[in-house]
Tab-separated table of C-alpha atoms and ligand atoms in Angstrom:
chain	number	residue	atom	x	y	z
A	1	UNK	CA	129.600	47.630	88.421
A	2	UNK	CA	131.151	50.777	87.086
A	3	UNK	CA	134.512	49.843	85.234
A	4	UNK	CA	135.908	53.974	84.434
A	5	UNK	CA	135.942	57.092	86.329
A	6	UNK	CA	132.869	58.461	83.789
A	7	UNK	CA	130.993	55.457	84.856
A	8	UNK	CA	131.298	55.799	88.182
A	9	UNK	CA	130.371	59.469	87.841
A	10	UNK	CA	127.157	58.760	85.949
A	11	UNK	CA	126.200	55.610	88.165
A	12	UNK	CA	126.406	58.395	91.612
A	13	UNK	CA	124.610	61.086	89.748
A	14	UNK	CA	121.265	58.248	89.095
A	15	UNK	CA	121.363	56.996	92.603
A	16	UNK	CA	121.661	60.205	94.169
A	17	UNK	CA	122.333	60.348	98.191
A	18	UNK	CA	121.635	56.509	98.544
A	19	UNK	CA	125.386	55.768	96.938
A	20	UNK	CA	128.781	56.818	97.962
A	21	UNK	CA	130.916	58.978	95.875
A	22	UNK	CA	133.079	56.655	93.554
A	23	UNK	CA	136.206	56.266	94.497
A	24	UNK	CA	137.545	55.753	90.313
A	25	UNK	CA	136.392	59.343	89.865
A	26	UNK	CA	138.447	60.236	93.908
A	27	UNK	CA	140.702	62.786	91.831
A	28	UNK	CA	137.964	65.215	91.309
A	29	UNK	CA	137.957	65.826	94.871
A	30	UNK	CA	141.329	66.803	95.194
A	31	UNK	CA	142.103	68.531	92.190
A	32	UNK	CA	143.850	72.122	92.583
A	33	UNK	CA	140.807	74.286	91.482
A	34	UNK	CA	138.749	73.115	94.536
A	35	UNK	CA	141.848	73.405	96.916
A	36	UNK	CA	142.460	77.044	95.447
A	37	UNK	CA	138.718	77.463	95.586
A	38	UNK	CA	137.693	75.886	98.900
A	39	UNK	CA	141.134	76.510	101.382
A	40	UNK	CA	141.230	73.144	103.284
A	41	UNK	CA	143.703	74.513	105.794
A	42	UNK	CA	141.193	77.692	106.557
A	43	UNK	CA	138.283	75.287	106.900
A	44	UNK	CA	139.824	73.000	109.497
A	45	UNK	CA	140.884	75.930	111.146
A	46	UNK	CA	137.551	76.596	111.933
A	47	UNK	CA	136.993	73.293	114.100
A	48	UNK	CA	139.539	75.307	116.372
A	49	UNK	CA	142.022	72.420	117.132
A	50	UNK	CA	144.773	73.376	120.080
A	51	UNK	CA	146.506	70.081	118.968
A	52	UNK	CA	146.231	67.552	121.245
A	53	UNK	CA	142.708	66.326	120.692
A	54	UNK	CA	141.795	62.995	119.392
A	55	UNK	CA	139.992	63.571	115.976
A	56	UNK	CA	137.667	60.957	113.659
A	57	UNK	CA	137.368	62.049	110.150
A	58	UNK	CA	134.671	60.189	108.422
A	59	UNK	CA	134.209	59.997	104.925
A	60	UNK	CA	137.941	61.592	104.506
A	61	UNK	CA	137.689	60.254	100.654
A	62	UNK	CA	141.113	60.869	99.112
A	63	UNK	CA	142.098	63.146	101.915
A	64	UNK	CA	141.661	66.688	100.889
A	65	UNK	CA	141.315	67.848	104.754
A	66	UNK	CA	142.960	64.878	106.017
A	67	UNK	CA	146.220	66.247	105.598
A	68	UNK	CA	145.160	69.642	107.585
A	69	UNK	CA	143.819	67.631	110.030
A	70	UNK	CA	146.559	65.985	110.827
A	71	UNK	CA	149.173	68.837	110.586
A	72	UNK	CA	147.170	70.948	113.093
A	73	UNK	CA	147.366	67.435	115.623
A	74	UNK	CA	150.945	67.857	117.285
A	75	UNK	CA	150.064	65.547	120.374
A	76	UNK	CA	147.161	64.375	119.103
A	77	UNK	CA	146.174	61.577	116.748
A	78	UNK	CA	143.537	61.625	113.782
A	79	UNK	CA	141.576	58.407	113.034
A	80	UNK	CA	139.873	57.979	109.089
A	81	UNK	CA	136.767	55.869	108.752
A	82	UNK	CA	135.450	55.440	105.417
A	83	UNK	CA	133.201	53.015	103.291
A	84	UNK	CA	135.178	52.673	100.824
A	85	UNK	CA	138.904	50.670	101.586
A	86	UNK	CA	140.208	52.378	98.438
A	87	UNK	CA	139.765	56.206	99.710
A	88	UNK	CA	141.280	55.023	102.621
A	89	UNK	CA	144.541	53.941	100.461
A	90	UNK	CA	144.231	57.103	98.717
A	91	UNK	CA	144.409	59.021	101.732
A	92	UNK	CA	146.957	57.297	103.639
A	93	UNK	CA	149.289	57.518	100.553
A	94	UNK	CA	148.516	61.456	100.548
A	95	UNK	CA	148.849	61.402	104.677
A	96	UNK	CA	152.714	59.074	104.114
A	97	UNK	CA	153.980	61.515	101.235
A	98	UNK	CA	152.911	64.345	103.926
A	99	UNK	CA	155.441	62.639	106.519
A	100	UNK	CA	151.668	61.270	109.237
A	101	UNK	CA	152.615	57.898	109.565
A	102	UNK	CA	150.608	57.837	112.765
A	103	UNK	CA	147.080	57.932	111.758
A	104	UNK	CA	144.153	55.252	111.953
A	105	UNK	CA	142.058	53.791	109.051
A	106	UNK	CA	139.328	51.906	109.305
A	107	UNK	CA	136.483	50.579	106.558
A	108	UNK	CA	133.388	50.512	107.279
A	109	UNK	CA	129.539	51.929	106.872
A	110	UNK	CA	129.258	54.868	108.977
A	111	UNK	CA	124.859	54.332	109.579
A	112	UNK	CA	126.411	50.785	111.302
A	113	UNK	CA	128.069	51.895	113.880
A	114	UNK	CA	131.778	53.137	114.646
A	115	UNK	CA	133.955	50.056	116.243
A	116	UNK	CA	135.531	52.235	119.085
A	117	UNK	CA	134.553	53.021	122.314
A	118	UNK	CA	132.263	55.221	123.893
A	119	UNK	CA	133.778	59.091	125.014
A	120	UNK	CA	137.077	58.160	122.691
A	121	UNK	CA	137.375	61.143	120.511
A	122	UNK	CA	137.620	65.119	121.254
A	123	UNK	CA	135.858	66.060	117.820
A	124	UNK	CA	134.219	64.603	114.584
A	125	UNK	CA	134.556	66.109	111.092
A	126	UNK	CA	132.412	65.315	108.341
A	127	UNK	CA	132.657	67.151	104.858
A	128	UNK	CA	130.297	66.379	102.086
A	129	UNK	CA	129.636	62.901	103.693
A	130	UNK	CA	125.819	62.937	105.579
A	131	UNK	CA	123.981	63.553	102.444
A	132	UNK	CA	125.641	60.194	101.199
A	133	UNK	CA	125.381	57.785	104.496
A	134	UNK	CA	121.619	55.943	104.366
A	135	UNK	CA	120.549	56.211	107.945
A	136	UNK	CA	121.970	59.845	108.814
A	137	UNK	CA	119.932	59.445	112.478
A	138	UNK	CA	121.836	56.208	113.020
A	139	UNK	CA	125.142	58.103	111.957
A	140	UNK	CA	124.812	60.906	114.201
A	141	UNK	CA	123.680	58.827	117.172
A	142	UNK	CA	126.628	56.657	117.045
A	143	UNK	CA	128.912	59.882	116.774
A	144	UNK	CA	127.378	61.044	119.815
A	145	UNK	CA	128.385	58.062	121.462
A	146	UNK	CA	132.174	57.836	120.615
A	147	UNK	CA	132.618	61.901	121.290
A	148	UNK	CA	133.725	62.716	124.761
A	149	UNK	CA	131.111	64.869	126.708
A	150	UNK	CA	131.815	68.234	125.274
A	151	UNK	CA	133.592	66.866	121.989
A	152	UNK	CA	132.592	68.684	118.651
A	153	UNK	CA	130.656	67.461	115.852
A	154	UNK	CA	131.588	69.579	112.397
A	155	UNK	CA	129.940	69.391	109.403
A	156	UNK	CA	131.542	71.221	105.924
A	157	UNK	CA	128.429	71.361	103.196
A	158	UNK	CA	129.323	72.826	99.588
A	159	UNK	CA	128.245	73.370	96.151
A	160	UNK	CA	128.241	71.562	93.906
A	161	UNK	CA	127.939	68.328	96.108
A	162	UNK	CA	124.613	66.882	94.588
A	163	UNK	CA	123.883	65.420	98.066
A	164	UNK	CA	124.652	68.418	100.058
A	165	UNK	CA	122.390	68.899	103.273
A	166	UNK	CA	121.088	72.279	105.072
A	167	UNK	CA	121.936	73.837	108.312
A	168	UNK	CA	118.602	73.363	109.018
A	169	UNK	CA	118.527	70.018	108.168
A	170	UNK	CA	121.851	69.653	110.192
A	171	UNK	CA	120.130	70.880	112.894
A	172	UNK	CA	117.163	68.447	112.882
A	173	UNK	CA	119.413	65.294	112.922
A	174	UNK	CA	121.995	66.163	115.354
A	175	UNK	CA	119.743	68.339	118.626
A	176	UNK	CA	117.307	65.620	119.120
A	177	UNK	CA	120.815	63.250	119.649
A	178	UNK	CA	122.124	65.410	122.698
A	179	UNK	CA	123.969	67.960	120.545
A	180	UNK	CA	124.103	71.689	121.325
A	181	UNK	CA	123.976	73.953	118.223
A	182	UNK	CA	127.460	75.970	118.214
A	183	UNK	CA	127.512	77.880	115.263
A	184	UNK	CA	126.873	77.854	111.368
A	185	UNK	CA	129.168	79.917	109.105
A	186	UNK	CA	129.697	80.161	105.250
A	187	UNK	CA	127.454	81.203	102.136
A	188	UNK	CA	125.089	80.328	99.353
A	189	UNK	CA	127.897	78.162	98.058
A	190	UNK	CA	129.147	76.445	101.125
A	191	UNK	CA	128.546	75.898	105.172
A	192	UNK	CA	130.698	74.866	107.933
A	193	UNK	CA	128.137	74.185	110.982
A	194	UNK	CA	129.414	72.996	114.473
A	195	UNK	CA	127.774	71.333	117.922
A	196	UNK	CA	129.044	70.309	120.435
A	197	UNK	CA	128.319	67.266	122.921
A	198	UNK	CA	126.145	68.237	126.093
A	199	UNK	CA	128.167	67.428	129.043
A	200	UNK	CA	125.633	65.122	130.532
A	201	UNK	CA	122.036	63.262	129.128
B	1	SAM	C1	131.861	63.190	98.398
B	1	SAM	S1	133.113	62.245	99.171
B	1	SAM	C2	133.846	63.493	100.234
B	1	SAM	C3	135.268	63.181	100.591
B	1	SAM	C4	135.979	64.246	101.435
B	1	SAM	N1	135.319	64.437	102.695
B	1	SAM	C5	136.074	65.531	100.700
B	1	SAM	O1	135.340	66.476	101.021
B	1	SAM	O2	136.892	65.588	99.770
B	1	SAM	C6	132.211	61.260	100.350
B	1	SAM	C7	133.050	60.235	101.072
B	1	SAM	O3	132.256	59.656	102.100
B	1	SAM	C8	132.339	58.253	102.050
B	1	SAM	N2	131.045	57.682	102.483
B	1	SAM	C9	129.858	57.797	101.846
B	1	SAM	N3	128.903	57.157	102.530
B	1	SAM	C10	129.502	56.615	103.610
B	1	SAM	C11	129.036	55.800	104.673
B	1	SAM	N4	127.760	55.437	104.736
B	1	SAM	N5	129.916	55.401	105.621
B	1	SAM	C12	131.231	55.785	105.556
B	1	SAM	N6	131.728	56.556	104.563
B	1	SAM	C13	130.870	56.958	103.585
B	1	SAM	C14	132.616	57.934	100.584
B	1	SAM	O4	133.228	56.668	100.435
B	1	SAM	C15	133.521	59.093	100.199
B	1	SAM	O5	134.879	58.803	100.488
């Protein structure tokens, strides 16, 4: 059981992709260089929100997009789903210090299933997450289940995210589960890929 941040740290980097990212070492992900670096509010631009959709996060960690996400949701309402109950604190104190008091959290192992019903929300973001959830198949399938017909399903991959996935392999886990390839923008360094729901099976 890691005890300190470094711990933590040295515990993910041995058990690579079949262990979440620890929530002692959380402020890593939010610290200012990646924010200047990466531009949270440009990448969730990209999902193309009008406002009013219904939007699961999963794997939110401390909230780096969260906050984005939610600005960008006027009439709509963002839900968080993460393994880890103490990234989901982290968050929702980043998302209450924002002024979102309206926002969902729920624990739980994403390759299990997600506890709400099917066609319930308009998108699904993921960002640095897949790599880390042990049946990515059984992830992606259940996704498909809880997006609307038509929803989106958006993946953000970067360096230097030990367990970051391809848009190829992107591609291989989320066409053969009824999802139309949209797009798939970004650079050596880091890829934003979206799909989208097909209307009907
Ligand atoms: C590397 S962090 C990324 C956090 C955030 N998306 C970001 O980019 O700053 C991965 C997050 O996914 C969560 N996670 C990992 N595996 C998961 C799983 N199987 N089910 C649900 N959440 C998971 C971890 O707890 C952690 O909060």
């Amino acid at each position: 059981m890691p005890t300190t941040w470094v711990d933590a740290l040295l515990h993910k980097a041995r058990e690579k992709g079949a262990s979440p990212y620890p929530h002692q070492a959380a402020f890593f992900l939010n610290n200012p260089v990646r924010r200047a670096l990466s531009k949270p509010g440009r990448i969730v631009d990209g999902i193309g929100l009008t406002g009013t959709e219904r939007v699961l996060e999963v794997g939110p960690g401390p909230g780096f997009y969260s906050v984005e996400i939610a600005r960008r949701l006027t009439y709509g309402r963002l839900d968080l789903f993460d393994l880890q109950p103490e990234m989901l604190q982290k968050a929702r104190r980043q998302l209450e210090q924002a002024g979102f008091h309206d926002v969902g959290f729920t624990a739980g192992q994403a390759a299990e299933g997600f506890p709400f019903p099917d066609n319930t929300f308009d998108a699904a973001f993921l960002a640095a997450v897949i790599g880390e959830v042990p049946d990515q198949r059984a992830c992606v399938r259940s996704l498909g289940r809880i997006l609307k017909p038509g929803g989106q399903l958006v993946f953000a991959e970067a360096f230097p995210d030990p367990d970051r996935i391809s848009v190829a392999q992107l591609r291989d886990l989320a066409e053969p589960e009824n999802f139309e390839f949209v797009d798939a923008t970004g650079n050596r360094w880091r890829d934003f890929v979206r799909f989208r729901k097909a209307a009907s099976n």
